[in-house]
PDB file of C-alpha atoms in Angstrom:
ATOM      1  CA  MET A 272     -15.172 144.355  18.015  1.00  0.00           C
ATOM      2  CA  PHE A 273     -14.356 145.670  14.559  1.00  0.00           C
ATOM      3  CA  SER A 274     -17.755 144.307  13.377  1.00  0.00           C
ATOM      4  CA  LEU A 275     -19.657 146.481  16.147  1.00  0.00           C
ATOM      5  CA  PHE A 276     -17.661 149.336  14.703  1.00  0.00           C
ATOM      6  CA  LEU A 277     -18.655 148.888  11.282  1.00  0.00           C
ATOM      7  CA  ALA A 278     -22.519 148.602  12.411  1.00  0.00           C
ATOM      8  CA  ILE A 279     -22.152 151.916  14.120  1.00  0.00           C
ATOM      9  CA  VAL A 280     -20.817 153.547  10.965  1.00  0.00           C
ATOM     10  CA  CYS A 281     -23.324 151.981   8.943  1.00  0.00           C
ATOM     11  CA  GLY A 282     -26.261 152.623  11.406  1.00  0.00           C
ATOM     12  CA  ALA A 283     -25.155 156.426  11.253  1.00  0.00           C
ATOM     13  CA  LEU A 284     -24.998 156.711   7.548  1.00  0.00           C
ATOM     14  CA  THR A 285     -28.913 155.240   7.259  1.00  0.00           C
ATOM     15  CA  SER A 286     -29.973 157.921   9.641  1.00  0.00           C
ATOM     16  CA  ILE A 287     -27.792 160.423   7.562  1.00  0.00           C
ATOM     17  CA  VAL A 288     -29.155 159.335   3.889  1.00  0.00           C
ATOM     18  CA  MET A 289     -32.696 159.306   5.138  1.00  0.00           C
ATOM     19  CA  ARG A 290     -32.405 162.838   6.711  1.00  0.00           C
ATOM     20  CA  LEU A 291     -31.205 164.000   3.609  1.00  0.00           C
ATOM     21  CA  SER A 292     -33.779 162.231   1.383  1.00  0.00           C
ATOM     22  CA  THR A 293     -36.619 164.136   3.801  1.00  0.00           C
ATOM     23  CA  SER A 294     -35.651 167.411   1.617  1.00  0.00           C
ATOM     24  CA  ARG A 295     -35.578 165.886  -1.529  1.00  0.00           C
ATOM     25  CA  ALA A 296     -38.775 165.284  -3.648  1.00  0.00           C
ATOM     26  CA  VAL A 297     -38.874 161.567  -2.843  1.00  0.00           C
ATOM     27  CA  ASN A 298     -41.978 159.308  -2.558  1.00  0.00           C
ATOM     28  CA  ILE A 299     -41.447 157.680   0.791  1.00  0.00           C
ATOM     29  CA  ASN A 300     -42.889 154.142   0.048  1.00  0.00           C
ATOM     30  CA  GLY A 301     -41.122 153.837  -3.281  1.00  0.00           C
ATOM     31  CA  MET A 302     -37.710 154.539  -1.804  1.00  0.00           C
ATOM     32  CA  VAL A 303     -38.165 152.444   0.925  1.00  0.00           C
ATOM     33  CA  ALA A 304     -39.013 149.515  -1.721  1.00  0.00           C
ATOM     34  CA  PHE A 305     -35.861 150.323  -3.517  1.00  0.00           C
ATOM     35  CA  ASN A 306     -33.839 150.536  -0.089  1.00  0.00           C
ATOM     36  CA  TYR A 307     -34.831 146.730   0.528  1.00  0.00           C
ATOM     37  CA  LEU A 308     -34.329 145.901  -3.104  1.00  0.00           C
ATOM     38  CA  ALA A 309     -30.545 146.807  -2.385  1.00  0.00           C
ATOM     39  CA  CYS A 310     -30.637 145.037   0.757  1.00  0.00           C
ATOM     40  CA  LEU A 311     -32.095 142.021  -1.195  1.00  0.00           C
ATOM     41  CA  ILE A 312     -29.454 142.030  -3.778  1.00  0.00           C
ATOM     42  CA  CYS A 313     -26.721 142.286  -1.181  1.00  0.00           C
ATOM     43  CA  ALA A 314     -28.392 139.055   0.715  1.00  0.00           C
ATOM     44  CA  LEU A 315     -28.631 137.001  -2.280  1.00  0.00           C
ATOM     45  CA  ALA A 316     -24.838 137.774  -3.437  1.00  0.00           C
ATOM     46  CA  LEU A 317     -23.529 136.960   0.262  1.00  0.00           C
ATOM     47  CA  SER A 318     -25.751 133.859   0.451  1.00  0.00           C
ATOM     48  CA  GLY A 319     -25.956 132.676  -2.910  1.00  0.00           C
ATOM     49  CA  THR A 320     -28.677 130.698  -4.756  1.00  0.00           C
ATOM     50  CA  ASP A 321     -26.939 127.215  -3.603  1.00  0.00           C
ATOM     51  CA  SER A 322     -26.833 127.975   0.009  1.00  0.00           C
ATOM     52  CA  LEU A 323     -30.618 128.885  -0.230  1.00  0.00           C
ATOM     53  CA  LEU A 324     -31.782 126.151  -2.411  1.00  0.00           C
ATOM     54  CA  SER A 325     -30.016 123.641  -0.379  1.00  0.00           C
ATOM     55  CA  ALA A 326     -31.148 124.981   2.871  1.00  0.00           C
ATOM     56  CA  THR A 327     -32.930 122.132   4.981  1.00  0.00           C
ATOM     57  CA  THR A 328     -32.006 121.945   8.630  1.00  0.00           C
ATOM     58  CA  GLY A 329     -32.888 125.359  10.015  1.00  0.00           C
ATOM     59  CA  PHE A 330     -34.622 126.797   7.271  1.00  0.00           C
ATOM     60  CA  SER A 331     -37.946 126.941   9.118  1.00  0.00           C
ATOM     61  CA  THR A 332     -36.329 129.121  11.924  1.00  0.00           C
ATOM     62  CA  ALA A 333     -34.493 131.271   9.137  1.00  0.00           C
ATOM     63  CA  LEU A 334     -38.176 131.551   7.339  1.00  0.00           C
ATOM     64  CA  SER A 335     -40.475 132.491  10.319  1.00  0.00           C
ATOM     65  CA  LEU A 336     -37.861 134.589  12.098  1.00  0.00           C
ATOM     66  CA  GLY A 337     -37.076 136.292   8.656  1.00  0.00           C
ATOM     67  CA  CYS A 338     -40.638 137.121   7.774  1.00  0.00           C
ATOM     68  CA  LEU A 339     -41.089 138.645  10.968  1.00  0.00           C
ATOM     69  CA  ASN A 340     -38.162 140.859  10.722  1.00  0.00           C
ATOM     70  CA  GLY A 341     -39.229 141.955   7.405  1.00  0.00           C
ATOM     71  CA  LEU A 342     -42.652 143.088   8.699  1.00  0.00           C
ATOM     72  CA  LEU A 343     -40.600 144.869  11.279  1.00  0.00           C
ATOM     73  CA  TYR A 344     -38.107 146.390   9.006  1.00  0.00           C
ATOM     74  CA  VAL A 345     -40.417 148.204   6.693  1.00  0.00           C
ATOM     75  CA  THR A 346     -42.480 149.430   9.586  1.00  0.00           C
ATOM     76  CA  GLY A 347     -39.598 150.871  11.176  1.00  0.00           C
ATOM     77  CA  MET A 348     -37.924 152.388   8.013  1.00  0.00           C
ATOM     78  CA  LEU A 349     -41.500 154.118   7.493  1.00  0.00           C
ATOM     79  CA  LEU A 350     -41.630 155.249  11.045  1.00  0.00           C
ATOM     80  CA  MET A 351     -38.100 156.617  10.729  1.00  0.00           C
ATOM     81  CA  GLN A 352     -39.002 158.717   7.501  1.00  0.00           C
ATOM     82  CA  GLN A 353     -42.024 160.000   9.041  1.00  0.00           C
ATOM     83  CA  ASN A 354     -40.269 161.106  12.242  1.00  0.00           C
ATOM     84  CA  MET A 355     -37.115 162.821  10.505  1.00  0.00           C
ATOM     85  CA  ARG A 356     -39.906 164.860   8.797  1.00  0.00           C
ATOM     86  CA  ASP A 357     -41.652 165.688  12.100  1.00  0.00           C
ATOM     87  CA  SER A 358     -39.038 165.638  14.770  1.00  0.00           C
ATOM     88  CA  GLY A 359     -35.483 165.816  13.033  1.00  0.00           C
ATOM     89  CA  VAL A 360     -32.431 163.383  12.876  1.00  0.00           C
ATOM     90  CA  ILE A 361     -31.458 163.673  16.366  1.00  0.00           C
ATOM     91  CA  LEU A 362     -34.522 163.232  18.012  1.00  0.00           C
ATOM     92  CA  THR A 363     -35.649 160.472  15.818  1.00  0.00           C
ATOM     93  CA  THR A 364     -32.233 158.503  16.163  1.00  0.00           C
ATOM     94  CA  ALA A 365     -32.435 158.806  19.937  1.00  0.00           C
ATOM     95  CA  PHE A 366     -35.898 157.115  20.202  1.00  0.00           C
ATOM     96  CA  ALA A 367     -34.824 154.719  17.765  1.00  0.00           C
ATOM     97  CA  LYS A 368     -31.752 153.617  19.659  1.00  0.00           C
ATOM     98  CA  LEU A 369     -33.869 153.698  22.750  1.00  0.00           C
ATOM     99  CA  GLY A 370     -35.431 150.494  21.587  1.00  0.00           C
ATOM    100  CA  VAL A 371     -31.962 148.932  23.142  1.00  0.00           C
ATOM    101  CA  LEU A 372     -33.760 148.625  26.136  1.00  0.00           C
ATOM    102  CA  ILE A 373     -35.968 145.574  24.768  1.00  0.00           C
ATOM    103  CA  PRO A 374     -33.518 143.316  23.469  1.00  0.00           C
ATOM    104  CA  ILE A 375     -30.989 144.094  26.510  1.00  0.00           C
ATOM    105  CA  PHE A 376     -33.860 143.011  29.200  1.00  0.00           C
ATOM    106  CA  PHE A 377     -34.702 139.919  26.583  1.00  0.00           C
ATOM    107  CA  ALA A 378     -31.167 138.723  26.647  1.00  0.00           C
ATOM    108  CA  ALA A 379     -30.999 138.898  30.358  1.00  0.00           C
ATOM    109  CA  PHE A 380     -34.419 137.099  31.453  1.00  0.00           C
ATOM    110  CA  VAL A 381     -34.328 134.762  28.714  1.00  0.00           C
ATOM    111  CA  PHE A 382     -30.508 133.808  27.375  1.00  0.00           C
ATOM    112  CA  GLN A 383     -29.105 134.737  31.133  1.00  0.00           C
ATOM    113  CA  GLU A 384     -26.685 137.169  29.757  1.00  0.00           C
ATOM    114  CA  ILE A 385     -26.514 139.128  32.914  1.00  0.00           C
ATOM    115  CA  PRO A 386     -24.377 142.202  32.835  1.00  0.00           C
ATOM    116  CA  THR A 387     -21.731 143.093  35.442  1.00  0.00           C
ATOM    117  CA  PRO A 388     -22.465 145.780  38.039  1.00  0.00           C
ATOM    118  CA  LEU A 389     -20.643 148.364  36.028  1.00  0.00           C
ATOM    119  CA  GLN A 390     -22.227 147.472  32.856  1.00  0.00           C
ATOM    120  CA  ILE A 391     -25.727 147.980  34.460  1.00  0.00           C
ATOM    121  CA  VAL A 392     -24.470 151.205  35.619  1.00  0.00           C
ATOM    122  CA  GLY A 393     -23.465 151.978  31.949  1.00  0.00           C
ATOM    123  CA  VAL A 394     -26.996 150.722  30.538  1.00  0.00           C
ATOM    124  CA  ILE A 395     -28.439 153.066  33.177  1.00  0.00           C
ATOM    125  CA  LEU A 396     -26.334 156.013  32.188  1.00  0.00           C
ATOM    126  CA  SER A 397     -27.016 155.440  28.298  1.00  0.00           C
ATOM    127  CA  ILE A 398     -30.908 155.341  28.775  1.00  0.00           C
ATOM    128  CA  ILE A 399     -30.408 158.710  30.716  1.00  0.00           C
ATOM    129  CA  GLY A 400     -28.209 159.994  27.977  1.00  0.00           C
ATOM    130  CA  ILE A 401     -30.515 158.745  25.113  1.00  0.00           C
ATOM    131  CA  VAL A 402     -33.673 160.598  27.045  1.00  0.00           C
ATOM    132  CA  MET A 403     -31.585 163.778  27.647  1.00  0.00           C
ATOM    133  CA  ILE A 404     -30.492 164.409  24.166  1.00  0.00           C
ATOM    134  CA  LYS A 405     -33.698 165.766  22.427  1.00  0.00           C
ATOM    135  CA  ALA A 406     -33.968 168.546  19.972  1.00  0.00           C
ATOM    136  CA  ASN A 407     -34.333 172.039  21.071  1.00  0.00           C
ATOM    137  CA  PRO A 408     -38.039 172.858  21.909  1.00  0.00           C
ATOM    138  CA  SER A 409     -39.670 174.858  18.991  1.00  0.00           C
ATOM    139  CA  ASP A 410     -42.950 174.792  17.134  1.00  0.00           C
ATOM    140  CA  ARG A 411     -41.755 172.646  14.263  1.00  0.00           C
ATOM    141  CA  VAL A 412     -40.280 169.955  16.608  1.00  0.00           C
ATOM    142  CA  ARG A 413     -42.551 168.193  18.909  1.00  0.00           C
ATOM    143  CA  PHE A 414     -42.722 164.878  20.660  1.00  0.00           C
ATOM    144  CA  ARG A 415     -45.073 162.683  18.857  1.00  0.00           C
ATOM    145  CA  PHE A 416     -46.438 159.197  19.854  1.00  0.00           C
ATOM    146  CA  SER A 417     -44.859 157.630  16.695  1.00  0.00           C
ATOM    147  CA  LEU A 418     -41.568 158.038  18.221  1.00  0.00           C
ATOM    148  CA  ILE A 419     -42.927 155.573  21.002  1.00  0.00           C
ATOM    149  CA  THR A 420     -44.005 153.268  18.367  1.00  0.00           C
ATOM    150  CA  LEU A 421     -40.358 153.656  16.418  1.00  0.00           C
ATOM    151  CA  LEU A 422     -38.913 152.569  19.971  1.00  0.00           C
ATOM    152  CA  LEU A 423     -41.123 149.523  20.249  1.00  0.00           C
ATOM    153  CA  VAL A 424     -40.245 148.365  16.422  1.00  0.00           C
ATOM    154  CA  THR A 425     -36.792 148.991  16.516  1.00  0.00           C
ATOM    155  CA  GLY A 426     -36.371 147.222  19.629  1.00  0.00           C
ATOM    156  CA  GLY A 427     -38.507 144.461  18.153  1.00  0.00           C
ATOM    157  CA  VAL A 428     -36.185 144.122  15.214  1.00  0.00           C
ATOM    158  CA  SER A 429     -32.989 144.168  17.143  1.00  0.00           C
ATOM    159  CA  THR A 430     -34.365 141.351  19.642  1.00  0.00           C
ATOM    160  CA  VAL A 431     -35.315 139.068  16.621  1.00  0.00           C
ATOM    161  CA  LEU A 432     -31.767 139.178  15.590  1.00  0.00           C
ATOM    162  CA  LYS A 433     -30.547 138.044  18.855  1.00  0.00           C
ATOM    163  CA  ILE A 434     -33.099 135.341  18.867  1.00  0.00           C
ATOM    164  CA  TYR A 435     -31.665 134.311  15.642  1.00  0.00           C
ATOM    165  CA  THR A 436     -28.173 134.426  16.786  1.00  0.00           C
ATOM    166  CA  GLU A 437     -29.373 131.810  19.796  1.00  0.00           C
ATOM    167  CA  VAL A 438     -31.584 129.429  18.049  1.00  0.00           C
ATOM    168  CA  GLY A 439     -30.656 129.716  14.230  1.00  0.00           C
ATOM    169  CA  ILE A 440     -27.995 128.288  12.204  1.00  0.00           C
ATOM    170  CA  ALA A 441     -25.050 130.707  11.601  1.00  0.00           C
ATOM    171  CA  SER A 442     -24.245 129.421   8.207  1.00  0.00           C
ATOM    172  CA  LEU A 443     -27.760 130.604   7.430  1.00  0.00           C
ATOM    173  CA  SER A 444     -27.855 133.972   8.664  1.00  0.00           C
ATOM    174  CA  ASN A 445     -27.459 135.707   5.100  1.00  0.00           C
ATOM    175  CA  VAL A 446     -30.589 133.324   4.321  1.00  0.00           C
ATOM    176  CA  PHE A 447     -32.289 134.542   7.114  1.00  0.00           C
ATOM    177  CA  LEU A 448     -31.690 138.277   5.918  1.00  0.00           C
ATOM    178  CA  LEU A 449     -32.401 137.520   2.687  1.00  0.00           C
ATOM    179  CA  ILE A 450     -35.891 136.291   3.718  1.00  0.00           C
ATOM    180  CA  ALA A 451     -36.178 139.298   5.804  1.00  0.00           C
ATOM    181  CA  PHE A 452     -35.443 142.079   3.082  1.00  0.00           C
ATOM    182  CA  ALA A 453     -37.526 140.240   0.351  1.00  0.00           C
ATOM    183  CA  VAL A 454     -40.593 140.357   2.698  1.00  0.00           C
ATOM    184  CA  ALA A 455     -39.725 144.086   3.528  1.00  0.00           C
ATOM    185  CA  PHE A 456     -39.277 144.736  -0.055  1.00  0.00           C
ATOM    186  CA  PHE A 457     -42.820 143.368  -1.433  1.00  0.00           C
ATOM    187  CA  ILE A 458     -44.708 145.058   1.495  1.00  0.00           C
ATOM    188  CA  ALA A 459     -42.947 148.448   0.699  1.00  0.00           C
ATOM    189  CA  LEU A 460     -43.677 147.866  -3.064  1.00  0.00           C
ATOM    190  CA  ALA A 461     -47.379 147.063  -2.124  1.00  0.00           C
ATOM    191  CA  LEU A 462     -47.853 150.223  -0.322  1.00  0.00           C
ATOM    192  CA  ALA A 463     -46.162 152.004  -3.365  1.00  0.00           C
ATOM    193  CA  TRP A 464     -48.512 150.464  -5.660  1.00  0.00           C
ATOM    194  CA  TRP A 465     -51.670 151.079  -3.336  1.00  0.00           C
ATOM    195  CA  LYS A 466     -50.769 154.550  -2.856  1.00  0.00           C
ATOM    196  CA  LYS A 467     -50.115 155.315  -6.474  1.00  0.00           C
ATOM    197  CA  GLU A 468     -46.693 156.305  -5.651  1.00  0.00           C
ATOM    198  CA  ARG A 469     -44.287 157.040  -8.652  1.00  0.00           C
ATOM    199  CA  LEU A 470     -41.174 154.509  -8.753  1.00  0.00           C
ATOM    200  CA  GLY A 471     -38.825 157.010 -10.491  1.00  0.00           C
ATOM    201  CA  VAL A 472     -35.190 157.533 -11.038  1.00  0.00           C
ATOM    202  CA  THR A 473     -35.111 159.693  -7.792  1.00  0.00           C
ATOM    203  CA  GLU A 474     -36.727 157.035  -5.556  1.00  0.00           C
ATOM    204  CA  PHE A 475     -34.241 154.410  -7.071  1.00  0.00           C
ATOM    205  CA  MET A 476     -31.291 156.552  -6.399  1.00  0.00           C
ATOM    206  CA  TRP A 477     -32.242 157.478  -2.805  1.00  0.00           C
ATOM    207  CA  GLY A 478     -33.351 153.781  -2.088  1.00  0.00           C
ATOM    208  CA  MET A 479     -29.991 152.482  -3.138  1.00  0.00           C
ATOM    209  CA  MET A 480     -28.315 154.658  -1.177  1.00  0.00           C
ATOM    210  CA  LEU A 481     -29.999 154.045   1.702  1.00  0.00           C
ATOM    211  CA  GLY A 482     -30.030 150.381   0.992  1.00  0.00           C
ATOM    212  CA  LEU A 483     -26.271 149.579   1.427  1.00  0.00           C
ATOM    213  CA  PRO A 484     -25.608 150.857   4.940  1.00  0.00           C
ATOM    214  CA  ASN A 485     -28.962 149.469   6.168  1.00  0.00           C
ATOM    215  CA  PHE A 486     -28.127 146.036   4.963  1.00  0.00           C
ATOM    216  CA  PHE A 487     -24.599 146.074   6.264  1.00  0.00           C
ATOM    217  CA  THR A 488     -25.986 147.323   9.623  1.00  0.00           C
ATOM    218  CA  SER A 489     -27.664 144.185  10.210  1.00  0.00           C
ATOM    219  CA  ARG A 490     -25.094 141.993   8.643  1.00  0.00           C
ATOM    220  CA  PHE A 491     -22.538 143.454  10.982  1.00  0.00           C
ATOM    221  CA  ILE A 492     -24.749 143.305  14.246  1.00  0.00           C
ATOM    222  CA  LEU A 493     -25.108 139.498  13.581  1.00  0.00           C
ATOM    223  CA  ASP A 494     -21.511 139.230  13.410  1.00  0.00           C
ATOM    224  CA  ALA A 495     -20.926 141.277  16.513  1.00  0.00           C
ATOM    225  CA  LEU A 496     -23.564 139.146  18.569  1.00  0.00           C
ATOM    226  CA  GLU A 497     -21.603 135.944  17.590  1.00  0.00           C
ATOM    227  CA  ALA A 498     -18.642 137.492  19.558  1.00  0.00           C
ATOM    228  CA  ILE A 499     -20.192 139.928  22.014  1.00  0.00           C
ATOM    229  CA  PRO A 500     -22.803 139.719  24.421  1.00  0.00           C
ATOM    230  CA  ALA A 501     -26.244 141.545  23.487  1.00  0.00           C
ATOM    231  CA  VAL A 502     -25.729 143.714  26.923  1.00  0.00           C
ATOM    232  CA  ILE A 503     -22.466 145.220  25.405  1.00  0.00           C
ATOM    233  CA  VAL A 504     -23.448 145.283  21.413  1.00  0.00           C
ATOM    234  CA  TYR A 505     -26.884 147.085  21.640  1.00  0.00           C
ATOM    235  CA  PRO A 506     -26.204 149.956  24.073  1.00  0.00           C
ATOM    236  CA  THR A 507     -22.625 150.484  22.635  1.00  0.00           C
ATOM    237  CA  ARG A 508     -23.943 150.660  19.187  1.00  0.00           C
ATOM    238  CA  GLY A 509     -27.021 153.019  20.266  1.00  0.00           C
ATOM    239  CA  VAL A 510     -24.947 155.567  22.112  1.00  0.00           C
ATOM    240  CA  ALA A 511     -22.389 155.442  19.564  1.00  0.00           C
ATOM    241  CA  THR A 512     -24.557 155.958  16.440  1.00  0.00           C
ATOM    242  CA  ILE A 513     -26.496 158.818  18.446  1.00  0.00           C
ATOM    243  CA  LEU A 514     -22.772 160.383  19.043  1.00  0.00           C
ATOM    244  CA  LEU A 515     -22.122 160.465  15.253  1.00  0.00           C
ATOM    245  CA  VAL A 516     -25.219 161.254  14.011  1.00  0.00           C
ATOM    246  CA  THR A 517     -25.627 164.278  16.464  1.00  0.00           C
ATOM    247  CA  VAL A 518     -22.151 165.536  15.239  1.00  0.00           C
ATOM    248  CA  VAL A 519     -23.391 165.385  11.484  1.00  0.00           C
ATOM    249  CA  GLY A 520     -26.545 166.807  12.448  1.00  0.00           C
ATOM    250  CA  ILE A 521     -24.877 169.892  14.131  1.00  0.00           C
ATOM    251  CA  ALA A 522     -22.338 170.274  11.160  1.00  0.00           C
ATOM    252  CA  LEU A 523     -24.888 169.249   8.302  1.00  0.00           C
ATOM    253  CA  PHE A 524     -28.355 169.976   9.282  1.00  0.00           C
ATOM    254  CA  LYS A 525     -27.579 172.983  11.733  1.00  0.00           C
ATOM    255  CA  GLU A 526     -29.700 170.922  14.354  1.00  0.00           C
ATOM    256  CA  TYR A 527     -27.697 172.465  17.219  1.00  0.00           C
ATOM    257  CA  LEU A 528     -27.255 171.195  20.921  1.00  0.00           C
ATOM    258  CA  ASN A 529     -28.215 173.288  24.096  1.00  0.00           C
ATOM    259  CA  THR A 530     -26.796 172.977  27.608  1.00  0.00           C
ATOM    260  CA  ARG A 531     -28.916 170.072  28.621  1.00  0.00           C
ATOM    261  CA  GLN A 532     -27.743 167.881  25.297  1.00  0.00           C
ATOM    262  CA  TRP A 533     -24.030 168.648  25.976  1.00  0.00           C
ATOM    263  CA  VAL A 534     -24.525 167.077  29.501  1.00  0.00           C
ATOM    264  CA  ALA A 535     -26.036 164.314  27.779  1.00  0.00           C
ATOM    265  CA  PHE A 536     -23.097 163.766  25.493  1.00  0.00           C
ATOM    266  CA  ALA A 537     -20.838 163.566  28.440  1.00  0.00           C
ATOM    267  CA  THR A 538     -23.095 161.171  30.313  1.00  0.00           C
ATOM    268  CA  ILE A 539     -23.002 158.946  26.959  1.00  0.00           C
ATOM    269  CA  LEU A 540     -19.328 158.818  26.770  1.00  0.00           C
ATOM    270  CA  ILE A 541     -18.903 157.871  30.520  1.00  0.00           C
ATOM    271  CA  ALA A 542     -21.725 154.914  29.556  1.00  0.00           C
ATOM    272  CA  LEU A 543     -19.688 153.711  26.722  1.00  0.00           C
ATOM    273  CA  SER A 544     -16.312 153.363  29.141  1.00  0.00           C
ATOM    274  CA  PHE A 545     -18.818 151.392  31.688  1.00  0.00           C
ATOM    275  CA  LEU A 546     -20.194 149.097  29.103  1.00  0.00           C
ATOM    276  CA  ASN A 547     -16.834 147.864  27.593  1.00  0.00           C
ATOM    277  CA  ILE A 548     -15.179 147.258  31.094  1.00  0.00           C
TER     278      ILE A 548
END
């Protein structure tokens, strides 16, 4: 359960750092590239070159799923950055976490992780709460189709993580993450080069600050999935992260909530209690 708590904190830090970077002169692809460079360094430090070179059994699984997640990682990060600028931290985080639906239903249908009746109620309430917790209507903040794309991509990332915990080898989980972050790094670097973006000190600093919590979010989710069913891990992480990000959004970014959003807060808190019964 402690791993799940750490995943929640790291996930919130990732959203907050990204939101802070949107008001700075940061080239998006360059920052994302350095972000995944930091993730790659962390994964290499934890996996070690020996385990990478000696990996035989299960390496093909780690390689294929790692490449897929690398593509989804960088796509999701770019979509997050775009939507942070257009829709704010609360709305973007809400739609990103709404992607929890995909791995929950996938785990239920494929791996037969059937939730209890109270957990089903918790899932339903968490979905209601996430949908309700939207930013205040204004000319600046509008619903965009890219939010739906973000939902699908982040849901795909979580689903691949779940698949790896089921079919992959636990001892190669850091190798799996290393491959995923290496693929994401080279894709982001290629995009930065293609768009002729400057890779300067600003991009490096923000990328490194973003990369550390981003890496450990995935690392702690994998740890949590080893001990806790996905039907608990993903909704709990999603709604708790939204609560934390929303509090920071109010205090730091002045993204105030209306009455509907406070009702959503209460709904989310009830959902959290049901999901952990």
